[in-house]
Amino acid sequence: MIKLPIHTFLPLFCLGLICSPSFQAQTKPDITLRGTVTGSQNHSYVEAPFTVPEGIVSITVTFRYTGRDQRTTLDLGLFDSERFRGWSGGNKDQFTISVSIATPSYLPGPLSAGQWKLIIGVPNIRENVTSHYEADIFFTRRAHETTSFADAPLREGPAWYRGDLHMHTAHSDGSCQSQGGKKVPCPVFLTAEAASARGLDFIAVTDHNTTSHYDALRELQPYFDKLLFIPGREITTFWGHANLFGPTDFVDFRVGTTLPSMQVLFEQAQQVHAILSINHPNAPTGEVCMGCGWTPKEPIDSHLITTIEAVNGGDEEGQYAGVSFWEKYLNQGYRVTAIGGSDNHNALLPAGTKNAIGSPTTVIYADNLSVASILDGIRKSHVFIDLSASRDRLLNVSAEDGGRKSLMGDALATPSGSTIKISAHVIDCAGYKLRFLLDGQSADALDRSITQSDQTIALTLPADGKKHWLRPDVITPEGKLVLLGNPIYLNHTENQE
């Protein structure tokens, strides 16, 4: 076998880090550097300086050159005004760096204003050849963009995508057994590997307050091209925990010190277009579990509460279950999405055990398998929770009145005297029961036994024209919850009464 030098490999575009939305929309670079390299510069390094202004939050560089047909090879690296920021050689002709993440080969960190320089290595150029290069440089000035570690959707087309939205690794308090049998910090790779083996479509690693795990995720994403990584972290305060999904740059968590209240934390999350989900709200707190229960010192504007972890670790029963906390908001007229999360701290836990990866599974209807679409599905409450951690169980419920159709999470106008037509498509639930709750009370007239492995059940409900929430579940004959659905909101137009 003939081994080619690394410089001959085809370039990998934005490897492991999607170009930011502002870069994708920007067609004109802020700076274009042009120059030539001649045969006399073979086996040398050429500097191409440029100036970074104040207030830049990410930098994207694209690089191209002539002479490839004559075996010219130009490598690429970067220095900021003070230090080395990375070297990709000939394996990339595009990269992005920001404060918190960077394309593999490059280092994230502060983007200081001043003179930076591209370093162009010349491993090969023939004596009589001149190569012309261009480097386009794009600056992003807007912080807190939703970020993806993948450069395109991992799967196209609308579907119900399955994942786990709460897990921990070595970057906080996740641990597992080493090869030698010792308890050690558990590497991110094992979490991704376990989630992939479970057949999940997406995960969010949510280590406490930190952003350091993002570097590992953006490096792993190209390899795990069937498993989408959602940027997440668990904002951990002394008065409660909440998972923040979307941005990768720093969000302050120091409630009571630099942040005056939990209210400000939620306002901050809204400003950066993040999803902030209250975690395990009914958990014990204090010395038994420091800050775990939801006990803010001051009330929070309920308009800001959009998402709640109703099921943590696969347990919906007992005094610590979060379903009752979520339903209090529903009963007050707010439209709040229920999600689940394993809260996994050991990637080697066997499937089917409490807190194992994917137990519970959050199932989201999304336009495709991308960060933006999955988060949009959460915002729309097109979500159900699979407490059985199956690979294929489905609870797809819609309601129709007067030709208007709504999915779980949607609002539906239902005038008094009209008839609401309900359709429930359930898969792999034979022997269980479809149950509906109307404003938290059992709607016994709508309950149906599920007798087939793939079944669509048609139901009707008379409308009274009033505001209600109607929520589906699948339960065992003994009444244990298997699938938990989000409500369809009857006659809701706003997020509250």
Short mmCIF file of C-alpha atoms in Angstrom, two decimals:
data_model
loop_
_atom_site.label_atom_id
_atom_site.label_comp_id
_atom_site.label_asym_id
_atom_site.label_seq_id
_atom_site.Cartn_x
_atom_site.Cartn_y
_atom_site.Cartn_z
CA MET A 1 0.00 0.00 0.00
CA ILE A 2 1.27 3.48 -0.87
CA LYS A 3 0.89 5.89 2.05
CA LEU A 4 0.11 9.45 1.05
CA PRO A 5 1.37 12.34 3.20
CA ILE A 6 -1.21 14.01 5.41
CA HIS A 7 -1.09 17.16 3.24
CA THR A 8 -2.74 15.29 0.35
CA PHE A 9 -5.93 14.50 2.27
CA LEU A 10 -9.03 16.34 1.11
CA PRO A 11 -9.96 19.33 3.28
CA LEU A 12 -12.64 18.85 5.93
CA PHE A 13 -14.98 21.80 6.13
CA CYS A 14 -15.83 23.18 9.59
CA LEU A 15 -14.90 19.81 11.07
CA GLY A 16 -16.68 19.26 14.36
CA LEU A 17 -18.12 22.76 14.64
CA ILE A 18 -20.86 24.30 12.57
CA CYS A 19 -20.14 27.77 11.32
CA SER A 20 -22.18 30.17 13.43
CA PRO A 21 -25.57 31.33 12.09
CA SER A 22 -24.22 34.81 11.59
CA PHE A 23 -21.31 33.44 9.48
CA GLN A 24 -23.67 31.28 7.40
CA ALA A 25 -25.80 34.32 6.62
CA GLN A 26 -22.77 36.50 5.90
CA THR A 27 -21.56 36.32 2.31
CA LYS A 28 -19.02 39.12 2.41
CA PRO A 29 -15.94 38.63 4.60
CA ASP A 30 -14.80 41.35 6.98
CA ILE A 31 -11.23 40.95 5.75
CA THR A 32 -9.66 39.20 2.76
CA LEU A 33 -5.94 38.50 2.92
CA ARG A 34 -4.18 37.91 -0.41
CA GLY A 35 -0.61 36.94 -1.13
CA THR A 36 1.77 34.74 -3.07
CA VAL A 37 4.16 31.96 -2.20
CA THR A 38 7.03 31.15 -4.56
CA GLY A 39 9.41 28.27 -4.98
CA SER A 40 12.09 30.16 -3.08
CA GLN A 41 9.88 29.91 0.05
CA ASN A 42 9.71 26.11 0.08
CA HIS A 43 10.13 24.65 3.57
CA SER A 44 9.41 27.97 5.30
CA TYR A 45 6.59 29.71 7.16
CA VAL A 46 4.82 32.76 5.77
CA GLU A 47 2.94 35.19 8.04
CA ALA A 48 -0.30 36.89 6.99
CA PRO A 49 -1.25 39.45 9.65
CA PHE A 50 -4.72 40.91 10.24
CA THR A 51 -6.37 43.08 12.90
CA VAL A 52 -9.15 41.86 15.20
CA PRO A 53 -11.31 44.71 16.52
CA GLU A 54 -12.93 44.96 19.95
CA GLY A 55 -16.14 43.07 20.68
CA ILE A 56 -15.59 39.99 18.51
CA VAL A 57 -17.11 36.74 19.83
CA SER A 58 -16.06 34.33 17.07
CA ILE A 59 -13.72 34.25 14.09
CA THR A 60 -14.10 32.06 11.00
CA VAL A 61 -11.30 31.68 8.45
CA THR A 62 -11.61 30.14 4.98
CA PHE A 63 -8.44 29.48 3.00
CA ARG A 64 -7.76 28.64 -0.64
CA TYR A 65 -4.75 28.64 -2.93
CA THR A 66 -3.63 27.79 -6.45
CA GLY A 67 -1.03 25.33 -7.64
CA ARG A 68 -2.48 22.12 -6.25
CA ASP A 69 -2.27 20.58 -9.72
CA GLN A 70 1.49 21.14 -9.53
CA ARG A 71 1.71 19.48 -6.11
CA THR A 72 1.83 22.72 -4.17
CA THR A 73 0.79 22.22 -0.56
CA LEU A 74 0.18 25.03 1.92
CA ASP A 75 -0.51 24.32 5.59
CA LEU A 76 -2.40 26.60 7.96
CA GLY A 77 -2.13 27.77 11.57
CA LEU A 78 -3.03 30.76 13.72
CA PHE A 79 -1.54 32.98 16.40
CA ASP A 80 -3.50 35.66 18.26
CA SER A 81 -1.87 38.84 19.56
CA GLU A 82 -0.28 36.91 22.43
CA ARG A 83 -0.21 33.18 21.87
CA PHE A 84 -0.55 30.15 19.60
CA ARG A 85 -4.19 29.28 18.74
CA GLY A 86 -3.84 26.18 16.59
CA TRP A 87 -2.43 24.31 13.63
CA SER A 88 -4.48 22.30 11.15
CA GLY A 89 -1.78 21.73 8.56
CA GLY A 90 -3.35 20.73 5.26
CA ASN A 91 -6.40 18.92 6.65
CA LYS A 92 -8.79 21.90 6.84
CA ASP A 93 -9.39 24.95 4.72
CA GLN A 94 -11.98 26.41 7.09
CA PHE A 95 -12.14 26.74 10.87
CA THR A 96 -13.94 28.70 13.58
CA ILE A 97 -12.82 29.70 17.06
CA SER A 98 -14.75 31.40 19.85
CA VAL A 99 -14.43 31.93 23.56
CA SER A 100 -15.87 28.53 24.50
CA ILE A 101 -15.45 26.25 21.45
CA ALA A 102 -13.25 25.81 18.41
CA THR A 103 -12.87 23.55 15.41
CA PRO A 104 -10.55 20.63 16.28
CA SER A 105 -6.90 21.64 15.83
CA TYR A 106 -7.67 25.08 17.29
CA LEU A 107 -8.00 26.42 20.83
CA PRO A 108 -11.01 28.26 22.22
CA GLY A 109 -10.47 31.26 24.45
CA PRO A 110 -10.69 35.04 24.66
CA LEU A 111 -10.57 36.82 21.32
CA SER A 112 -8.36 39.73 22.24
CA ALA A 113 -8.31 42.80 20.03
CA GLY A 114 -5.04 43.46 18.21
CA GLN A 115 -2.89 42.01 15.51
CA TRP A 116 -3.35 38.31 14.76
CA LYS A 117 -1.61 36.33 12.05
CA LEU A 118 -2.20 33.30 9.92
CA ILE A 119 0.85 31.09 9.67
CA ILE A 120 1.16 29.46 6.25
CA GLY A 121 3.50 26.51 6.22
CA VAL A 122 5.07 25.51 2.91
CA PRO A 123 5.91 21.79 2.97
CA ASN A 124 6.07 21.65 -0.83
CA ILE A 125 6.23 24.08 -3.75
CA ARG A 126 8.28 23.50 -6.88
CA GLU A 127 11.11 25.87 -7.70
CA ASN A 128 9.42 27.52 -10.71
CA VAL A 129 5.87 27.69 -9.28
CA THR A 130 4.01 30.67 -7.80
CA SER A 131 0.94 29.97 -5.66
CA HIS A 132 -1.67 32.65 -4.99
CA TYR A 133 -3.60 32.37 -1.74
CA GLU A 134 -6.67 34.07 -0.30
CA ALA A 135 -7.95 33.94 3.27
CA ASP A 136 -11.43 35.29 4.03
CA ILE A 137 -11.96 36.27 7.66
CA PHE A 138 -15.45 36.60 9.12
CA PHE A 139 -16.09 38.25 12.50
CA THR A 140 -19.16 37.55 14.64
CA ARG A 141 -20.11 40.34 17.00
CA ARG A 142 -23.29 38.91 18.46
CA ALA A 143 -22.85 36.58 21.42
CA HIS A 144 -25.01 33.70 22.65
CA GLU A 145 -25.97 32.17 19.33
CA THR A 146 -27.43 28.67 19.50
CA THR A 147 -24.54 26.44 18.54
CA SER A 148 -24.21 23.04 16.95
CA PHE A 149 -21.23 20.72 16.90
CA ALA A 150 -22.43 19.27 13.56
CA ASP A 151 -22.20 21.10 10.28
CA ALA A 152 -25.56 19.84 8.97
CA PRO A 153 -28.59 17.90 10.25
CA LEU A 154 -27.60 14.33 11.03
CA ARG A 155 -30.89 13.15 9.55
CA GLU A 156 -33.30 14.94 7.27
CA GLY A 157 -37.05 14.91 7.52
CA PRO A 158 -39.67 15.27 10.25
CA ALA A 159 -39.78 12.43 12.78
CA TRP A 160 -40.03 11.58 16.45
CA TYR A 161 -36.42 11.71 17.67
CA ARG A 162 -35.36 10.03 20.91
CA GLY A 163 -32.82 11.30 23.39
CA ASP A 164 -31.60 12.04 26.91
CA LEU A 165 -31.40 15.65 28.13
CA HIS A 166 -29.58 15.28 31.47
CA MET A 167 -26.24 13.54 32.09
CA HIS A 168 -22.86 14.13 33.71
CA THR A 169 -19.27 13.23 32.90
CA ALA A 170 -15.73 13.80 34.19
CA HIS A 171 -16.25 17.51 33.58
CA SER A 172 -18.34 17.60 36.76
CA ASP A 173 -19.33 14.74 39.08
CA GLY A 174 -19.72 11.85 36.63
CA SER A 175 -17.65 8.81 37.52
CA CYS A 176 -17.30 5.18 36.49
CA GLN A 177 -15.05 2.18 36.96
CA SER A 178 -11.67 2.28 35.24
CA GLN A 179 -10.15 -0.65 33.34
CA GLY A 180 -8.36 -1.54 36.55
CA GLY A 181 -11.52 -1.40 38.64
CA LYS A 182 -11.01 2.00 40.28
CA LYS A 183 -13.62 4.74 40.56
CA VAL A 184 -12.45 7.52 38.22
CA PRO A 185 -13.91 10.58 36.45
CA CYS A 186 -15.89 9.18 33.53
CA PRO A 187 -14.77 10.41 30.08
CA VAL A 188 -17.26 12.00 27.70
CA PHE A 189 -16.56 9.32 25.09
CA LEU A 190 -18.14 6.61 27.26
CA THR A 191 -21.35 8.62 27.62
CA ALA A 192 -21.57 9.09 23.86
CA GLU A 193 -20.79 5.42 23.25
CA ALA A 194 -23.45 4.24 25.71
CA ALA A 195 -26.07 6.58 24.23
CA SER A 196 -25.23 5.35 20.73
CA ALA A 197 -25.53 1.73 21.86
CA ARG A 198 -28.93 2.56 23.34
CA GLY A 199 -30.09 3.72 19.90
CA LEU A 200 -30.65 7.34 20.94
CA ASP A 201 -30.78 10.10 18.35
CA PHE A 202 -29.54 12.94 20.58
CA ILE A 203 -28.11 13.68 24.01
CA ALA A 204 -27.28 16.75 26.07
CA VAL A 205 -24.28 16.44 28.37
CA THR A 206 -25.14 18.86 31.18
CA ASP A 207 -22.15 19.12 33.48
CA HIS A 208 -22.53 21.53 36.39
CA ASN A 209 -21.99 25.21 35.46
CA THR A 210 -19.00 24.47 33.24
CA THR A 211 -18.52 24.65 29.49
CA SER A 212 -15.34 22.55 29.31
CA HIS A 213 -17.17 19.46 28.00
CA TYR A 214 -18.02 21.30 24.77
CA ASP A 215 -14.47 20.81 23.52
CA ALA A 216 -14.82 17.04 23.89
CA LEU A 217 -18.25 17.03 22.23
CA ARG A 218 -17.23 19.02 19.17
CA GLU A 219 -14.28 16.66 18.71
CA LEU A 220 -16.49 13.56 19.03
CA GLN A 221 -19.40 14.78 16.88
CA PRO A 222 -17.89 13.89 13.46
CA TYR A 223 -17.37 10.31 14.65
CA PHE A 224 -20.84 10.01 16.20
CA ASP A 225 -22.63 11.03 13.03
CA LYS A 226 -25.87 9.31 14.04
CA LEU A 227 -26.00 10.84 17.54
CA LEU A 228 -26.58 14.58 17.82
CA PHE A 229 -24.96 16.45 20.71
CA ILE A 230 -27.11 19.26 22.13
CA PRO A 231 -25.09 22.00 23.88
CA GLY A 232 -26.17 21.94 27.52
CA ARG A 233 -25.07 22.55 31.09
CA GLU A 234 -26.75 22.27 34.48
CA ILE A 235 -26.97 25.71 36.03
CA THR A 236 -26.42 24.76 39.66
CA THR A 237 -27.39 27.29 42.33
CA PHE A 238 -27.92 27.09 46.08
CA TRP A 239 -31.70 27.29 45.52
CA GLY A 240 -32.23 24.93 42.61
CA HIS A 241 -30.82 23.41 39.43
CA ALA A 242 -31.85 24.06 35.83
CA ASN A 243 -30.54 22.75 32.52
CA LEU A 244 -29.63 25.40 29.97
CA PHE A 245 -29.73 24.30 26.32
CA GLY A 246 -28.47 26.17 23.25
CA PRO A 247 -25.59 28.63 23.72
CA THR A 248 -22.06 27.53 24.47
CA ASP A 249 -20.60 30.75 25.83
CA PHE A 250 -20.58 31.57 29.55
CA VAL A 251 -23.86 32.22 31.35
CA ASP A 252 -23.47 33.42 34.92
CA PHE A 253 -24.84 31.03 37.56
CA ARG A 254 -23.86 32.90 40.76
CA VAL A 255 -27.34 33.69 42.07
CA GLY A 256 -27.10 35.68 45.26
CA THR A 257 -23.69 37.12 44.39
CA THR A 258 -23.25 38.46 40.86
CA LEU A 259 -26.92 37.76 40.02
CA PRO A 260 -29.37 39.33 42.47
CA SER A 261 -32.08 36.70 42.05
CA MET A 262 -33.24 33.58 40.22
CA GLN A 263 -35.53 35.88 38.25
CA VAL A 264 -32.49 37.53 36.69
CA LEU A 265 -31.09 34.11 35.75
CA PHE A 266 -34.26 33.33 33.81
CA GLU A 267 -34.24 36.77 32.18
CA GLN A 268 -30.62 36.19 31.17
CA ALA A 269 -31.54 32.85 29.59
CA GLN A 270 -34.40 34.45 27.68
CA GLN A 271 -32.12 37.18 26.36
CA VAL A 272 -29.74 34.64 24.84
CA HIS A 273 -32.62 32.55 23.40
CA ALA A 274 -31.75 29.56 25.56
CA ILE A 275 -34.09 26.95 26.96
CA LEU A 276 -33.81 26.85 30.77
CA SER A 277 -35.49 23.78 32.24
CA ILE A 278 -36.09 23.43 35.98
CA ASN A 279 -34.57 20.12 37.12
CA HIS A 280 -35.90 17.64 39.71
CA PRO A 281 -37.96 20.45 41.37
CA ASN A 282 -39.41 18.30 44.16
CA ALA A 283 -36.09 16.74 45.14
CA PRO A 284 -34.87 17.06 48.72
CA THR A 285 -32.47 19.88 49.38
CA GLY A 286 -29.99 20.94 52.03
CA GLU A 287 -27.26 18.64 53.29
CA VAL A 288 -28.98 15.57 51.86
CA CYS A 289 -28.68 17.05 48.34
CA MET A 290 -27.23 20.55 48.23
CA GLY A 291 -29.42 22.90 46.23
CA CYS A 292 -31.25 20.07 44.47
CA GLY A 293 -34.83 21.09 45.33
CA TRP A 294 -36.44 24.14 43.73
CA THR A 295 -36.50 26.74 46.54
CA PRO A 296 -35.91 30.22 45.06
CA LYS A 297 -35.88 32.95 47.71
CA GLU A 298 -38.14 35.21 45.65
CA PRO A 299 -41.00 34.42 43.23
CA ILE A 300 -40.14 34.11 39.54
CA ASP A 301 -42.35 35.58 36.84
CA SER A 302 -44.15 32.46 35.61
CA HIS A 303 -44.04 33.71 32.03
CA LEU A 304 -40.34 32.81 32.11
CA ILE A 305 -40.97 29.19 33.16
CA THR A 306 -41.19 27.35 29.83
CA THR A 307 -39.74 23.88 30.50
CA ILE A 308 -39.69 21.54 33.51
CA GLU A 309 -37.97 18.20 34.02
CA ALA A 310 -41.09 16.31 35.05
CA VAL A 311 -39.32 12.94 35.16
CA ASN A 312 -35.80 12.60 36.56
CA GLY A 313 -33.99 9.28 36.47
CA GLY A 314 -37.02 7.35 35.26
CA ASP A 315 -38.99 7.81 38.46
CA GLU A 316 -42.39 9.52 38.28
CA GLU A 317 -43.69 8.20 41.60
CA GLY A 318 -43.19 9.22 45.23
CA GLN A 319 -42.79 12.55 46.99
CA TYR A 320 -39.81 13.62 44.88
CA ALA A 321 -41.43 13.14 41.46
CA GLY A 322 -41.69 16.31 39.38
CA VAL A 323 -45.01 15.72 37.58
CA SER A 324 -47.06 17.43 40.29
CA PHE A 325 -44.79 20.50 40.20
CA TRP A 326 -45.26 20.76 36.42
CA GLU A 327 -49.03 20.32 36.60
CA LYS A 328 -49.32 23.22 39.07
CA TYR A 329 -48.21 25.51 36.24
CA LEU A 330 -50.64 23.87 33.83
CA ASN A 331 -53.49 24.40 36.29
CA GLN A 332 -52.58 28.09 36.55
CA GLY A 333 -53.02 28.43 32.80
CA TYR A 334 -49.37 28.36 31.71
CA ARG A 335 -48.15 26.36 28.75
CA VAL A 336 -45.00 24.61 30.00
CA THR A 337 -43.17 21.75 28.29
CA ALA A 338 -42.46 18.59 30.29
CA ILE A 339 -39.22 16.79 29.48
CA GLY A 340 -37.27 13.99 31.12
CA GLY A 341 -33.63 13.25 31.86
CA SER A 342 -31.70 10.31 33.25
CA ASP A 343 -29.38 12.50 35.37
CA ASN A 344 -26.83 9.81 34.58
CA HIS A 345 -23.55 10.01 36.54
CA ASN A 346 -22.09 6.67 35.43
CA ALA A 347 -22.03 5.87 31.71
CA LEU A 348 -21.47 2.19 32.47
CA LEU A 349 -24.79 1.65 34.25
CA PRO A 350 -26.63 -1.19 32.49
CA ALA A 351 -29.62 -0.27 30.35
CA GLY A 352 -32.92 -0.61 32.15
CA THR A 353 -31.68 0.49 35.56
CA LYS A 354 -32.64 3.74 37.27
CA ASN A 355 -30.58 6.70 36.02
CA ALA A 356 -29.12 4.65 33.16
CA ILE A 357 -28.55 6.65 29.97
CA GLY A 358 -31.86 7.02 28.16
CA SER A 359 -33.96 6.25 31.23
CA PRO A 360 -36.25 8.04 30.74
CA THR A 361 -36.15 8.88 27.05
CA THR A 362 -37.43 12.25 25.88
CA VAL A 363 -39.06 11.88 22.45
CA ILE A 364 -39.37 15.05 20.36
CA TYR A 365 -41.14 15.67 17.07
CA ALA A 366 -38.77 17.80 15.00
CA ASP A 367 -38.29 18.82 11.38
CA ASN A 368 -34.89 17.13 11.28
CA LEU A 369 -32.11 15.92 13.55
CA SER A 370 -30.36 19.21 14.25
CA VAL A 371 -29.86 21.30 17.38
CA ALA A 372 -32.12 24.09 16.12
CA SER A 373 -34.96 21.69 15.23
CA ILE A 374 -34.76 19.64 18.44
CA LEU A 375 -34.85 22.80 20.58
CA ASP A 376 -37.71 24.14 18.47
CA GLY A 377 -39.60 20.91 19.16
CA ILE A 378 -39.14 21.47 22.90
CA ARG A 379 -40.35 25.06 22.61
CA LYS A 380 -43.45 23.82 20.79
CA SER A 381 -43.99 21.07 23.41
CA HIS A 382 -44.12 18.45 20.68
CA VAL A 383 -42.75 16.03 23.26
CA PHE A 384 -43.59 12.88 25.16
CA ILE A 385 -41.53 11.04 27.77
CA ASP A 386 -40.89 7.31 27.50
CA LEU A 387 -40.41 6.08 31.06
CA SER A 388 -39.83 2.54 29.82
CA ALA A 389 -36.74 3.68 27.88
CA SER A 390 -37.85 1.69 24.85
CA ARG A 391 -36.43 2.14 21.38
CA ASP A 392 -39.72 2.46 19.52
CA ARG A 393 -42.77 3.18 21.69
CA LEU A 394 -44.87 6.01 20.27
CA LEU A 395 -47.54 8.31 21.67
CA ASN A 396 -48.67 10.66 18.90
CA VAL A 397 -51.87 12.47 19.85
CA SER A 398 -53.63 15.22 17.93
CA ALA A 399 -56.98 16.95 18.22
CA GLU A 400 -59.16 18.58 15.57
CA ASP A 401 -62.16 20.90 15.69
CA GLY A 402 -63.70 22.58 12.68
CA GLY A 403 -60.85 21.55 10.40
CA ARG A 404 -58.18 22.98 12.71
CA LYS A 405 -55.67 20.38 13.95
CA SER A 406 -53.24 20.56 16.87
CA LEU A 407 -50.49 18.28 18.12
CA MET A 408 -49.44 17.81 21.73
CA GLY A 409 -48.20 21.21 22.89
CA ASP A 410 -50.37 23.18 20.48
CA ALA A 411 -53.42 25.32 21.23
CA LEU A 412 -56.78 24.52 19.67
CA ALA A 413 -59.85 26.75 19.53
CA THR A 414 -62.93 24.68 20.48
CA PRO A 415 -66.19 26.69 20.44
CA SER A 416 -68.96 25.67 22.82
CA GLY A 417 -71.20 23.01 21.31
CA SER A 418 -68.58 21.75 18.86
CA THR A 419 -67.08 18.27 18.87
CA ILE A 420 -63.35 17.71 19.38
CA LYS A 421 -62.01 14.80 17.35
CA ILE A 422 -59.01 13.14 18.97
CA SER A 423 -56.61 10.76 17.26
CA ALA A 424 -54.06 8.75 19.24
CA HIS A 425 -51.43 6.69 17.42
CA VAL A 426 -49.66 4.29 19.78
CA ILE A 427 -46.96 1.75 18.98
CA ASP A 428 -45.67 -1.20 21.03
CA CYS A 429 -48.16 -0.62 23.85
CA ALA A 430 -50.47 -3.61 23.51
CA GLY A 431 -51.92 -4.66 26.87
CA TYR A 432 -51.66 -1.13 28.28
CA LYS A 433 -54.28 1.62 28.57
CA LEU A 434 -54.55 5.04 26.96
CA ARG A 435 -55.55 7.57 29.62
CA PHE A 436 -56.42 11.25 29.38
CA LEU A 437 -56.29 13.91 32.06
CA LEU A 438 -58.49 17.01 31.68
CA ASP A 439 -57.18 19.81 33.90
CA GLY A 440 -55.45 17.19 36.03
CA GLN A 441 -58.52 15.01 36.53
CA SER A 442 -59.11 11.65 34.88
CA ALA A 443 -61.33 11.89 31.83
CA ASP A 444 -62.62 8.34 32.19
CA ALA A 445 -64.84 8.54 29.13
CA LEU A 446 -61.74 8.84 26.96
CA ASP A 447 -59.84 5.90 28.43
CA ARG A 448 -59.25 3.03 26.01
CA SER A 449 -57.53 -0.34 26.15
CA ILE A 450 -54.69 -0.78 23.67
CA THR A 451 -54.99 -4.15 21.97
CA GLN A 452 -52.65 -3.90 18.97
CA SER A 453 -48.91 -3.32 18.60
CA ASP A 454 -49.59 -0.48 16.15
CA GLN A 455 -52.95 1.12 16.76
CA THR A 456 -54.74 4.39 16.01
CA ILE A 457 -57.59 5.20 18.37
CA ALA A 458 -60.29 7.73 17.45
CA LEU A 459 -62.16 9.56 20.21
CA THR A 460 -64.55 12.49 20.54
CA LEU A 461 -65.00 15.08 23.30
CA PRO A 462 -67.79 17.67 23.48
CA ALA A 463 -66.42 21.21 23.75
CA ASP A 464 -67.69 23.73 26.28
CA GLY A 465 -65.77 26.71 24.89
CA LYS A 466 -63.71 27.11 28.09
CA LYS A 467 -59.98 26.97 28.66
CA HIS A 468 -58.63 23.49 29.46
CA TRP A 469 -55.55 21.34 29.11
CA LEU A 470 -55.96 17.78 27.86
CA ARG A 471 -53.05 15.43 28.41
CA PRO A 472 -52.54 11.81 27.23
CA ASP A 473 -50.67 9.03 29.01
CA VAL A 474 -50.10 5.34 28.50
CA ILE A 475 -50.28 3.31 31.71
CA THR A 476 -50.01 -0.34 32.73
CA PRO A 477 -53.11 -2.22 33.93
CA GLU A 478 -51.85 -1.49 37.46
CA GLY A 479 -51.76 2.24 36.72
CA LYS A 480 -47.98 2.70 36.40
CA LEU A 481 -46.97 5.39 33.94
CA VAL A 482 -45.26 4.16 30.76
CA LEU A 483 -45.55 7.14 28.39
CA LEU A 484 -46.27 10.70 29.51
CA GLY A 485 -47.59 13.18 26.95
CA ASN A 486 -47.64 16.96 26.90
CA PRO A 487 -51.07 18.61 26.78
CA ILE A 488 -53.15 19.95 23.96
CA TYR A 489 -54.34 23.37 25.14
CA LEU A 490 -58.01 24.02 24.49
CA ASN A 491 -58.93 27.69 23.98
CA HIS A 492 -55.53 28.97 25.08
CA THR A 493 -54.22 31.99 23.21
CA GLU A 494 -51.55 33.19 25.63
CA ASN A 495 -49.14 31.54 28.05
CA GLN A 496 -51.36 32.28 31.03
CA GLU A 497 -54.86 33.20 32.13
#
